[in-house]
Amino acid sequence: MALRQKIAVLIGGVGGAKLALGLANLQPTPQLTFIVNTGDDFWHLGLKICPDIDTLMYTLAGVVDPQLGWGIADDTTCVLAGLRRRYAIDTWFKLGDQDLALHLLRTEAMRGEVSLTDFTSAIARRLGITATILPMCEAEMPTTIHTRDHGEMSFQEYFVRRRWQPVIQRVRYGSRQAASVPAPVREALAKADLVMIAPSNPWLSIAPILAVPGMRELLAAASAPKVAITPVIGGDAVKGPTAKIMRELGLAVSARTVASYYDGVIDGFVDDLRNPHFSMDGLRTTRLDTLMTDLERKVAVAQDTLDWARGWVS
Amino acid sequence: MALRQKIAVLIGGVGGAKLALGLANLQPTPQLTFIVNTGDDFWHLGLKICPDIDTLMYTLAGVVDPQLGWGIADDTTCVLAGLRRRYAIDTWFKLGDQDLALHLLRTEAMRGEVSLTDFTSAIARRLGITATILPMCEAEMPTTIHTRDHGEMSFQEYFVRRRWQPVIQRVRYGSRQAASVPAPVREALAKADLVMIAPSNPWLSIAPILAVPGMRELLAAASAPKVAITPVIGGDAVKGPTAKIMRELGLAVSARTVASYYDGVIDGFVDDLRNPHFSMDGLRTTRLDTLMTDLERKVAVAQDTLDWARGWVS
């Protein structure tokens, strides 16, 4: 294994960002590439918004709102107040002014034919982030939620406006345009010493990445071990709708369900000490304390996962 | 003349807005249609910005910054601060957060194929404005400034970024797309009892309106008297670069120069008491106190101009 380990991480929003921060604080710092879900991306008030990319960037730059886990700390909402007060706009999606500044730049760049990949790299550098942050693809692949009682709705309609309360029947990952895996993602997967799947929501954050045409094949072709970390701890998700969705889809809320969901993609699984033991054919597993309550714990989960995978490979 | 007089006003930015406020405060209120210069419009940070329309709307809605004469009173600049601080963006064009809210809505509307005319009407209504505010045309007709020492530049580059300091050699009014007079403007001119040209900068604010293909012909065909109010008082402009531009173009800084510039367009001219008397063939003139220092004076100038034109027509 190379002196400076190359790690490619499939990752979503707030949950994944915790692991990302742990990885970024390892000593020595691995060469990190985050392949980020853009299924949540949407256009709002004429702005191109990429929630998962931004959450990751703000987290790694140390400017994220520590309470929310997304948005910028101590941000104001003057523009939103103006929209609501003067023009009676329904401001259900919270957009801080500092956050809006980034959306303005992104929208301008993308209208000007700059790729999301290039824009993201430039902003990450500007924010002082040394890790590489890559969108899963350039094409728009909006995740659509089919609900039991309210029909089909966009991801943000489901997740933010309705606070993930509707009962999910099916999640659809689709692209309006022809989507493909961008060259830098392809390269990162090919060169990785380790591929990780962050403990993000498998159905909402990781599945959209796996749905990019060609992504599963690239993962299968990658020589590195591919390890997922459980988002289920002690029979529940740490945060967000993961457990609720599993129940609604008729699945057992367990690490095994997650591991099965990643069948054919991963060859290693980091389970949590609190979960009941399980084994699956052809899948290496380990049981660690995966709860990431503070920076120390985030670093520990990153380090323990790496140590395990390192021992396993050598 | 109709009981409720129909007045169509060709108008630019801050200077013109003073007269607009005077007209809007007349008793009884005339039926007002403002045909607004959009030669200053530009795209900035991905936003479609219409400075003259906004200045007029904010003025008539009573929310304009009273010191600046443009922008919104007590506005914050949080987004701009974010752009400058986090992303090192050169924020030479001041955009308040409340102001930015409108630009966001406009940009979204126009990307969605709403016309500038329809968008402006909707916002004016929302701001409680009863007058009709119409852009001079739908197509983009950006005014370009040819300077002696710095070559060609966009209007905002000249006016805001360089604070109208470069010496002007020529001003060009052009359209990238095929431009024409919108139907509501056509109708307003045809039905007007009086057409006024506000005391805006003739070269920067009124000329772009006259340059819309068909506009001069429509004015010539309009049966109403067409009256301009001098922007030159006592050998200088009240504000802005009008006098400076006249000197740079080799013209005498006088009301006569302005009247000559409007030759073929107007048949009446309201001069200021402070200016030396002049007469031109075929042009009716009057001399009034045209200085609009407060609301009372704005109303007086509007009323005096109307009274003069009324007496002249009957």
XYZ file of C-alpha atoms in Angstrom:
628
model
C 0.000 0.000 0.000
C 1.265 3.454 -0.895
C 2.936 5.598 1.758
C 0.115 8.075 1.497
C -2.995 6.014 1.271
C -5.540 6.875 -1.426
C -9.083 6.619 -0.147
C -12.177 7.146 -2.261
C -15.374 7.674 -0.277
C -18.948 7.418 -1.537
C -20.778 9.923 0.593
C -23.997 11.819 1.215
C -24.896 14.694 3.509
C -24.774 15.349 7.244
C -24.133 11.754 8.399
C -21.374 11.174 5.895
C -19.722 14.495 6.675
C -18.916 13.247 10.186
C -16.794 10.436 8.780
C -15.273 12.838 6.257
C -14.117 15.099 9.061
C -12.627 12.097 10.854
C -10.746 11.029 7.729
C -9.503 14.561 7.078
C -8.082 14.713 10.602
C -6.105 11.480 10.416
C -2.330 11.650 10.826
C -0.814 11.257 8.298
C -3.680 12.582 6.208
C -4.677 10.109 3.533
C -5.179 11.305 -0.034
C -8.930 11.703 0.136
C -11.438 11.799 -2.695
C -15.089 12.220 -1.836
C -17.581 11.084 -4.471
C -20.663 12.969 -3.444
C -24.360 12.314 -3.977
C -25.975 14.948 -6.191
C -29.399 13.287 -6.262
C -30.536 15.938 -3.761
C -29.479 18.803 -6.026
C -32.232 21.092 -7.162
C -33.069 24.481 -8.574
C -34.689 26.869 -6.142
C -35.334 30.587 -6.600
C -33.364 30.257 -9.806
C -30.338 28.949 -7.942
C -28.540 25.660 -8.437
C -28.246 24.132 -4.973
C -26.137 21.062 -4.139
C -26.916 20.286 -0.492
C -24.613 17.306 -0.006
C -21.596 18.878 -1.689
C -22.080 22.039 0.348
C -22.536 20.222 3.641
C -19.323 18.340 3.008
C -17.411 21.467 1.977
C -18.667 23.546 4.884
C -17.842 20.709 7.293
C -14.305 20.204 5.991
C -13.731 23.974 5.878
C -14.805 24.232 9.515
C -17.559 26.747 8.816
C -20.580 24.456 9.088
C -23.365 25.292 11.524
C -22.534 22.949 14.421
C -26.158 22.670 15.570
C -27.751 21.945 12.198
C -24.867 20.011 10.655
C -25.475 21.918 7.400
C -25.410 25.561 6.347
C -22.912 28.074 7.638
C -22.430 28.902 11.319
C -23.948 32.214 12.445
C -25.374 32.852 9.004
C -28.001 35.561 8.525
C -31.175 35.196 6.427
C -31.709 38.738 5.157
C -32.468 37.779 1.558
C -34.982 35.165 2.642
C -36.622 37.693 4.964
C -36.886 40.118 2.044
C -38.455 37.491 -0.202
C -40.995 36.579 2.413
C -41.835 40.042 3.616
C -41.882 42.021 0.380
C -42.910 39.397 -2.141
C -44.779 36.833 -0.018
C -42.513 34.042 -1.250
C -42.872 30.752 0.646
C -39.370 30.369 2.054
C -39.619 26.721 3.119
C -36.029 25.979 2.113
C -33.718 27.783 4.500
C -31.024 29.675 2.668
C -28.585 31.693 4.725
C -27.017 34.740 3.115
C -23.472 33.324 3.260
C -24.767 30.075 1.822
C -26.668 31.943 -0.874
C -23.420 33.618 -1.922
C -22.082 30.205 -2.940
C -25.294 29.305 -4.790
C -25.049 32.548 -6.746
C -21.488 31.773 -7.797
C -22.385 28.189 -8.709
C -25.415 29.219 -10.719
C -23.436 31.832 -12.606
C -20.616 29.378 -13.278
C -22.899 26.622 -14.506
C -24.933 28.976 -16.717
C -21.550 29.906 -18.143
C -20.838 26.266 -18.965
C -18.380 25.587 -16.154
C -18.719 21.968 -15.036
C -19.957 21.192 -11.529
C -16.734 19.240 -11.032
C -14.515 22.200 -11.881
C -16.631 24.657 -9.922
C -16.609 22.433 -6.835
C -12.836 21.994 -7.007
C -12.280 25.736 -7.272
C -14.538 26.512 -4.318
C -13.069 23.726 -2.188
C -9.581 25.125 -2.797
C -10.809 28.621 -1.966
C -12.233 27.292 1.304
C -8.874 25.766 2.148
C -9.959 22.151 1.711
C -7.139 19.809 0.676
C -9.328 16.762 0.010
C -10.778 16.304 -3.469
C -14.552 16.710 -3.640
C -16.215 15.321 -6.749
C -19.884 15.271 -7.732
C -21.028 11.763 -8.635
C -21.866 12.973 -12.147
C -22.371 16.121 -14.205
C -25.865 15.358 -15.458
C -28.805 16.126 -13.212
C -30.055 12.894 -11.626
C -32.774 14.073 -9.264
C -33.983 11.530 -6.745
C -37.771 11.200 -6.760
C -39.795 9.911 -3.848
C -42.959 7.908 -4.450
C -45.091 8.255 -1.342
C -48.053 6.198 -0.217
C -50.393 9.096 0.423
C -49.127 12.061 -1.577
C -47.966 10.592 -4.868
C -44.596 11.402 -6.358
C -42.479 14.292 -5.101
C -39.003 15.715 -5.474
C -36.396 14.912 -2.895
C -36.394 18.333 -1.237
C -40.185 18.449 -1.215
C -40.084 15.184 0.716
C -37.049 15.807 2.867
C -37.237 19.495 3.753
C -40.701 20.777 3.020
C -42.487 17.725 4.444
C -39.694 16.870 6.913
C -39.495 13.250 5.614
C -42.878 12.463 7.163
C -44.658 10.958 4.101
C -44.526 7.153 3.900
C -42.156 6.024 1.144
C -43.246 3.340 -1.299
C -40.389 3.595 -3.739
C -37.406 5.794 -4.476
C -36.488 6.480 -8.081
C -33.015 7.506 -9.204
C -33.152 8.901 -12.657
C -31.478 11.250 -15.006
C -33.143 13.678 -17.331
C -29.985 13.823 -19.372
C -27.526 11.085 -20.329
C -25.464 10.580 -17.187
C -22.046 9.012 -16.890
C -19.256 8.717 -14.353
C -16.950 11.737 -14.705
C -13.308 11.033 -15.542
C -11.949 12.225 -12.141
C -14.337 9.852 -10.317
C -13.323 7.027 -12.603
C -9.672 7.738 -11.937
C -10.134 8.038 -8.164
C -11.845 4.642 -8.039
C -9.220 3.010 -10.234
C -6.307 4.354 -8.176
C -7.821 3.972 -4.716
C -6.154 1.821 -2.095
C -9.455 1.686 -0.266
C -13.021 2.519 -1.248
C -15.342 3.437 1.584
C -19.084 3.864 1.709
C -19.860 6.418 4.406
C -22.572 5.672 6.985
C -24.982 7.829 4.974
C -28.572 6.864 4.196
C -28.249 3.925 1.748
C -31.521 4.686 -0.055
C -31.306 8.458 -0.219
C -27.578 9.211 -0.276
C -25.641 6.195 -1.572
C -28.122 4.587 -3.980
C -28.154 7.680 -6.239
C -24.374 7.387 -6.571
C -24.620 3.679 -7.405
C -27.335 4.530 -9.947
C -24.998 6.602 -12.121
C -24.649 4.463 -15.259
C -21.315 2.665 -15.124
C -20.689 3.286 -11.397
C -21.339 -0.287 -10.240
C -19.113 -1.658 -12.990
C -16.297 0.706 -12.019
C -16.589 -0.321 -8.391
C -16.518 -3.981 -9.388
C -13.441 -3.360 -11.511
C -11.596 -1.427 -8.785
C -8.841 -3.470 -7.203
C -9.170 -1.817 -3.795
C -11.210 -3.304 -0.983
C -14.643 -1.740 -0.722
C -15.877 -1.226 2.777
C -19.185 0.172 4.034
C -19.774 1.503 7.536
C -23.141 0.775 9.093
C -25.586 3.670 9.394
C -27.688 1.502 11.728
C -26.575 1.474 15.355
C -28.494 -0.383 18.050
C -31.534 -0.958 15.871
C -31.949 2.624 14.805
C -30.322 5.275 12.645
C -28.274 7.910 14.444
C -30.153 10.694 12.702
C -32.562 11.172 9.816
C -35.019 8.851 8.114
C -32.891 5.731 7.459
C -34.717 3.463 9.958
C -38.108 4.923 9.058
C -37.519 4.239 5.358
C -36.381 0.676 6.041
C -39.589 0.007 7.931
C -41.697 1.589 5.197
C -39.983 -0.540 2.561
C -40.817 -3.635 4.645
C -37.209 -4.267 5.652
C -35.767 -5.183 9.044
C -33.992 -2.220 10.635
C -30.592 -3.898 10.918
C -27.016 -3.681 9.735
C -27.609 -6.912 7.830
C -30.284 -5.225 5.745
C -27.790 -2.510 4.817
C -25.067 -5.033 4.043
C -27.521 -6.948 1.815
C -28.459 -3.731 0.080
C -24.786 -3.243 -0.817
C -24.432 -6.856 -1.977
C -22.253 -7.034 -5.068
C -20.738 -3.619 -4.313
C -18.787 -4.124 -1.089
C -16.502 -6.833 0.165
C -16.150 -5.507 3.691
C -18.585 -4.189 6.280
C -17.912 -2.297 9.488
C -20.697 -3.100 11.870
C -21.304 -1.499 15.256
C -20.513 -3.155 18.556
C -24.069 -2.490 19.688
C -25.611 -4.463 16.817
C -26.353 -8.195 16.933
C -23.706 -10.208 15.131
C -24.430 -11.368 11.592
C -22.438 -12.951 8.784
C -22.916 -13.027 5.037
C -21.202 -15.212 2.492
C -18.242 -13.527 0.859
C -18.416 -10.466 3.114
C -15.715 -9.673 5.657
C -17.136 -7.945 8.693
C -15.805 -6.324 11.817
C -17.540 -4.779 14.804
C -16.365 -1.403 16.078
C -17.722 1.502 18.040
C -18.979 3.569 15.081
C -20.798 6.302 16.993
C -19.310 9.688 15.981
C -20.356 12.075 18.722
C -17.318 14.367 18.655
C -14.197 14.953 16.587
C -12.213 12.427 18.598
C -14.814 9.737 17.860
C -14.946 10.723 14.176
C -11.187 10.302 13.890
C -11.358 7.036 15.819
C -13.985 5.520 13.496
C -11.937 6.589 10.464
C -8.722 5.200 11.978
C -10.267 1.934 13.170
C -11.846 1.306 9.780
C -8.549 1.994 8.046
C -6.587 -0.197 10.429
C -9.002 -3.022 9.901
C -8.904 -2.753 6.106
C -5.101 -2.395 6.169
C -4.652 -5.562 8.213
C -7.076 -7.378 6.003
C -5.351 -6.413 2.756
C -1.746 -7.028 3.821
C -58.840 65.958 -22.377
C -60.043 62.962 -20.374
C -61.181 63.404 -16.801
C -58.320 61.256 -15.623
C -55.396 62.362 -17.691
C -53.246 59.682 -19.317
C -49.567 60.521 -19.104
C -46.783 58.464 -20.640
C -43.300 59.280 -19.343
C -39.971 58.331 -20.899
C -37.731 57.949 -17.915
C -34.345 56.833 -16.603
C -32.977 56.363 -13.108
C -32.523 58.529 -10.030
C -33.176 61.927 -11.670
C -36.296 60.751 -13.423
C -37.643 59.051 -10.311
C -37.995 62.460 -8.643
C -40.439 63.599 -11.303
C -42.174 60.223 -11.153
C -42.783 60.671 -7.444
C -44.151 64.153 -8.096
C -46.526 62.841 -10.761
C -47.663 59.972 -8.545
C -48.541 62.444 -5.785
C -50.696 64.724 -7.919
C -54.350 65.141 -6.982
C -56.242 63.752 -8.800
C -53.643 61.135 -9.721
C -53.177 60.927 -13.469
C -53.149 57.558 -15.189
C -49.393 57.135 -15.318
C -47.334 54.919 -17.571
C -43.576 54.981 -17.198
C -41.572 53.770 -20.166
C -38.261 52.952 -18.557
C -34.732 52.807 -19.906
C -33.314 49.286 -19.827
C -30.023 50.196 -21.523
C -28.393 49.997 -18.079
C -29.624 46.457 -17.486
C -26.945 43.860 -17.058
C -26.133 40.416 -15.769
C -24.061 40.354 -12.627
C -23.266 37.363 -10.435
C -25.691 35.439 -12.608
C -28.495 37.878 -11.798
C -30.523 39.950 -14.210
C -30.399 43.499 -12.831
C -32.538 46.393 -14.120
C -31.266 49.456 -12.226
C -33.641 52.054 -13.667
C -36.785 49.953 -13.312
C -35.829 49.112 -9.742
C -34.989 52.685 -8.786
C -38.370 53.779 -10.112
C -40.245 50.963 -8.358
C -38.465 51.457 -5.042
C -39.082 55.218 -5.261
C -42.788 54.885 -6.012
C -43.181 52.173 -3.348
C -41.561 54.485 -0.803
C -38.824 52.028 0.097
C -35.921 53.644 -1.747
C -32.767 54.584 0.133
C -33.296 58.342 0.609
C -29.560 59.127 0.706
C -28.518 57.168 -2.359
C -31.694 57.634 -4.390
C -31.466 53.958 -5.397
C -31.491 50.635 -3.559
C -33.643 49.926 -0.530
C -33.531 51.967 2.674
C -31.687 50.321 5.578
C -30.738 47.354 3.444
C -28.059 44.944 4.643
C -25.242 43.527 2.480
C -24.690 40.103 4.004
C -24.513 38.201 0.718
C -22.028 40.672 -0.720
C -19.926 40.411 2.436
C -19.949 36.627 2.066
C -18.877 36.805 -1.558
C -16.031 39.156 -0.738
C -14.820 37.499 2.415
C -15.120 33.824 1.542
C -14.620 33.836 -2.217
C -12.632 37.034 -2.803
C -15.213 38.276 -5.301
C -14.769 41.899 -6.341
C -18.056 43.379 -5.134
C -17.866 46.674 -7.007
C -21.600 46.710 -7.699
C -23.421 47.272 -4.438
C -26.260 44.797 -4.005
C -28.238 44.964 -0.807
C -29.853 41.766 0.435
C -33.408 43.092 0.051
C -32.526 44.298 -3.420
C -30.940 40.971 -4.253
C -34.201 39.235 -3.348
C -35.857 41.016 -6.276
C -33.003 40.159 -8.649
C -33.339 36.494 -7.683
C -37.055 36.521 -8.471
C -36.507 38.360 -11.743
C -33.741 36.031 -12.844
C -35.819 32.966 -12.048
C -38.851 34.422 -13.840
C -36.920 35.363 -16.950
C -35.092 32.013 -17.119
C -38.577 30.552 -16.993
C -39.617 32.607 -20.022
C -41.685 35.222 -18.203
C -41.365 38.552 -20.006
C -39.695 41.493 -18.293
C -42.917 43.432 -18.868
C -45.065 40.872 -17.057
C -42.563 40.375 -14.271
C -42.248 44.121 -13.684
C -46.033 44.545 -13.579
C -46.423 41.750 -11.058
C -43.716 43.149 -8.770
C -45.003 46.718 -9.051
C -48.475 45.511 -7.989
C -46.951 43.535 -5.141
C -45.130 46.690 -3.994
C -48.426 48.574 -4.018
C -47.600 50.767 -7.011
C -50.664 51.884 -8.987
C -48.755 53.447 -11.898
C -47.857 51.223 -14.848
C -44.140 50.566 -15.201
C -43.017 49.260 -18.589
C -39.542 48.366 -19.800
C -38.725 50.136 -23.074
C -38.338 46.752 -24.777
C -37.979 43.049 -24.062
C -34.742 42.486 -25.964
C -31.469 43.332 -24.272
C -30.185 46.659 -25.616
C -27.092 47.302 -23.528
C -25.654 50.789 -23.733
C -21.949 50.770 -24.508
C -19.579 53.602 -23.675
C -16.643 54.379 -25.941
C -14.066 56.178 -23.841
C -11.086 58.244 -24.919
C -8.537 56.476 -22.743
C -9.916 53.055 -21.870
C -11.619 51.862 -25.047
C -15.127 50.466 -25.040
C -16.877 49.442 -21.834
C -20.283 48.393 -20.607
C -22.534 50.959 -19.015
C -22.121 49.700 -15.453
C -18.377 49.390 -15.885
C -18.357 53.075 -16.829
C -21.003 54.340 -14.468
C -20.507 52.355 -11.282
C -17.124 50.697 -11.373
C -15.321 53.728 -12.780
C -17.752 56.261 -11.274
C -18.320 57.934 -14.696
C -14.792 59.339 -14.660
C -13.578 58.135 -18.086
C -13.928 60.706 -20.883
C -16.713 59.706 -23.283
C -16.140 59.832 -27.027
C -19.301 58.095 -28.133
C -22.247 56.215 -26.670
C -23.640 53.275 -28.569
C -27.184 51.982 -28.148
C -27.498 48.561 -29.588
C -29.355 45.354 -29.336
C -27.907 41.894 -29.465
C -31.312 40.550 -30.351
C -34.026 41.968 -32.592
C -35.645 44.676 -30.484
C -39.057 46.215 -30.891
C -41.479 48.391 -28.957
C -43.639 46.148 -26.742
C -47.398 46.290 -27.311
C -48.179 47.931 -23.919
C -45.682 50.724 -24.639
C -47.172 51.196 -28.101
C -50.636 51.404 -26.598
C -49.603 53.810 -23.831
C -48.090 56.190 -26.377
C -51.109 55.987 -28.691
C -53.604 56.656 -25.900
C -51.624 59.279 -23.982
C -52.995 62.763 -23.435
C -49.470 63.914 -22.725
C -46.049 62.408 -23.330
C -43.288 63.592 -21.027
C -39.561 63.140 -21.154
C -38.265 63.183 -17.598
C -35.231 65.344 -16.706
C -33.044 62.234 -16.920
C -29.672 62.141 -18.641
C -30.488 62.515 -22.362
C -27.493 60.512 -23.561
C -27.517 57.729 -20.984
C -31.172 57.398 -19.969
C -33.442 58.753 -22.715
C -31.428 58.051 -25.883
C -31.547 54.260 -25.276
C -35.351 54.477 -25.190
C -35.429 56.497 -28.419
C -33.074 53.940 -29.965
C -35.575 51.094 -29.695
C -36.484 50.409 -33.337
C -39.873 52.015 -34.030
C -39.914 54.217 -30.919
C -39.291 57.515 -32.719
C -41.963 56.697 -35.285
C -44.484 55.895 -32.550
C -43.724 59.158 -30.796
C -44.125 61.049 -34.052
C -47.452 59.318 -34.663
C -48.756 59.971 -31.137
C -51.373 62.728 -31.107
C -50.451 63.939 -27.608
C -48.104 66.843 -26.973
C -44.601 65.674 -26.172
C -42.821 67.701 -23.554
C -39.308 67.377 -22.158
C -38.143 68.866 -18.859
C -34.629 70.235 -18.768
C -32.020 68.235 -16.869
C -29.705 71.281 -17.050
C -30.274 73.939 -14.395
C -28.084 77.000 -14.087
C -25.433 75.695 -16.440
C -24.982 72.354 -14.713
C -26.783 69.072 -14.138
C -28.389 68.625 -10.741
C -26.648 65.288 -10.272
C -24.653 62.779 -12.266
C -22.617 63.072 -15.437
C -24.982 64.962 -17.779
C -22.929 68.190 -17.905
C -19.634 66.302 -17.987
C -20.783 64.240 -20.956
C -21.995 67.323 -22.813
C -18.582 68.908 -22.428
C -16.819 65.725 -23.515
C -19.005 65.486 -26.604
C -18.062 69.097 -27.453
C -21.517 70.481 -26.685
C -22.477 73.607 -24.758
C -23.844 72.738 -21.314
C -27.247 74.341 -21.825
C -30.933 73.590 -21.992
C -30.813 74.526 -25.672
C -28.377 71.676 -26.332
C -30.836 69.264 -24.698
C -33.777 70.691 -26.641
C -31.772 70.329 -29.874
C -30.932 66.762 -28.954
C -34.670 66.029 -28.717
C -35.370 67.789 -32.025
C -37.977 65.884 -33.988
C -39.196 64.105 -30.876
C -40.669 66.856 -28.694
C -42.903 69.807 -29.388
C -42.663 71.373 -25.945
C -39.801 72.089 -23.574
C -39.899 73.032 -19.907
C -36.837 75.112 -19.205
C -35.666 76.290 -15.815
C -36.040 79.853 -14.577
C -32.345 79.953 -13.817
C -31.329 79.224 -17.412
C -30.771 81.892 -20.063
C -33.750 82.234 -22.354
C -33.622 80.535 -25.753
C -36.091 79.811 -28.520
C -36.177 77.208 -31.223
C -38.355 77.075 -34.317
C -41.427 74.929 -33.845
C -40.758 74.329 -30.155
C -43.012 75.734 -27.459
C -41.084 76.530 -24.330
C -41.853 77.685 -20.823
C -39.616 78.563 -17.920
C -40.411 77.143 -14.498
C -38.632 76.368 -11.262
C -37.711 72.756 -12.056
C -35.491 72.033 -9.035
C -36.929 69.027 -7.159
C -35.369 69.194 -3.715
C -38.246 67.723 -1.731
C -41.608 66.052 -2.317
C -43.405 69.395 -2.427
C -41.093 70.611 -5.194
C -41.450 67.313 -7.076
C -45.228 67.649 -7.042
C -44.951 71.315 -8.037
C -42.780 70.577 -11.073
C -45.176 67.824 -12.142
C -48.204 70.089 -11.619
C -46.682 73.137 -13.295
C -45.656 71.097 -16.316
C -49.127 69.612 -16.581
C -50.834 72.963 -16.186
C -48.671 74.437 -18.899
C -49.308 71.588 -21.331
C -53.027 71.622 -20.499
C -53.345 75.333 -21.228
C -51.332 74.920 -24.381
C -53.496 72.083 -25.724
C -56.932 73.511 -24.924
